[in-house]
C-alpha positions in Angstrom: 11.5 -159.6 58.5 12.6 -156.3 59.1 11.2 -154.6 62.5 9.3 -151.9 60.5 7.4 -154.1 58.2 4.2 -154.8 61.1 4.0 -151.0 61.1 3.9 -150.7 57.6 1.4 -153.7 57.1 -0.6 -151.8 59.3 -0.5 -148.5 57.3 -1.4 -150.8 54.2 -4.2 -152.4 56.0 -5.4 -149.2 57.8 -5.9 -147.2 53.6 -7.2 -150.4 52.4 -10.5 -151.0 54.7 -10.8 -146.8 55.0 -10.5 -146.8 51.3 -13.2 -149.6 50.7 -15.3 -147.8 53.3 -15.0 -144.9 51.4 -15.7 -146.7 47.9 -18.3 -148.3 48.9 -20.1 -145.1 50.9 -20.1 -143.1 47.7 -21.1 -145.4 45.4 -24.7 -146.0 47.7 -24.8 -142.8 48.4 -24.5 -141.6 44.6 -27.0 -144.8 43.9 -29.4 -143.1 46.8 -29.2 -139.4 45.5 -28.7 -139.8 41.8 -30.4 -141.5 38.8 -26.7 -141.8 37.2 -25.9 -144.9 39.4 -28.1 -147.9 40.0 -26.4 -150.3 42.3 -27.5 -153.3 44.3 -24.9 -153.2 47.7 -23.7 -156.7 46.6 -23.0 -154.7 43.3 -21.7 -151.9 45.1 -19.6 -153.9 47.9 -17.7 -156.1 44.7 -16.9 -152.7 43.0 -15.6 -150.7 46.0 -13.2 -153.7 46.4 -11.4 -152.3 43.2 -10.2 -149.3 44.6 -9.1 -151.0 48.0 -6.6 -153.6 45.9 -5.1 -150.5 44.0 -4.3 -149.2 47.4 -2.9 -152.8 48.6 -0.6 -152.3 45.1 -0.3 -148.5 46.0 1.0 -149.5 49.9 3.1 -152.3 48.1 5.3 -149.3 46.1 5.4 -147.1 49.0 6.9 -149.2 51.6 9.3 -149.4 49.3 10.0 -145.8 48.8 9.0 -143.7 51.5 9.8 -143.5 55.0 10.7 -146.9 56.6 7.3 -148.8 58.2 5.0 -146.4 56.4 3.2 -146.9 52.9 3.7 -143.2 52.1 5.2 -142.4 48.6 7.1 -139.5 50.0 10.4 -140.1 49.5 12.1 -140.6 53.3 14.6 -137.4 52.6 11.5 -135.1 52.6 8.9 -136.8 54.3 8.0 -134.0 56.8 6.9 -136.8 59.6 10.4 -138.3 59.5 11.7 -139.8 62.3 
């Protein structure tokens, strides 16, 4: 185990629950202020989990080419927060 991959498991981890927050936020919301959705928050909570695995996949591919013990798809030459 490399010494930059608890960082970047913590990047992952970090956009994943923010990004199911997020998912699952908006859809209630739009369920709450809309007549387009009509969601139970059972319903809701299962579908917001879609998103969040994308950005597990989506971390997955970063770590691999951005900076070192981030999940950033910026490649490491430009990242602008290199180290």
């Amino acid at each position: 185990m490399s010494q930059s991959t608890p960082s970047a498991l913590a990047d992952v981890a970090e956009r994943t629950v923010l990004t199911y927050v997020e998912a699952l936020l908006g859809l209630l919301l739009a369920g709450a202020t809309t007549d387009l959705v009509n969601l139970s928050f059972l319903e809701a909570s299962a579908i917001a989990a879609i998103p969040a695995a994308l950005t597990v996949v989506k971390g997955a591919i970063g770590t691999r080419l951005g900076q070192v013990g981030t999940a950033a798809w910026l490649p490491a030459k430009t990242d602008p927060n290199r180290l």
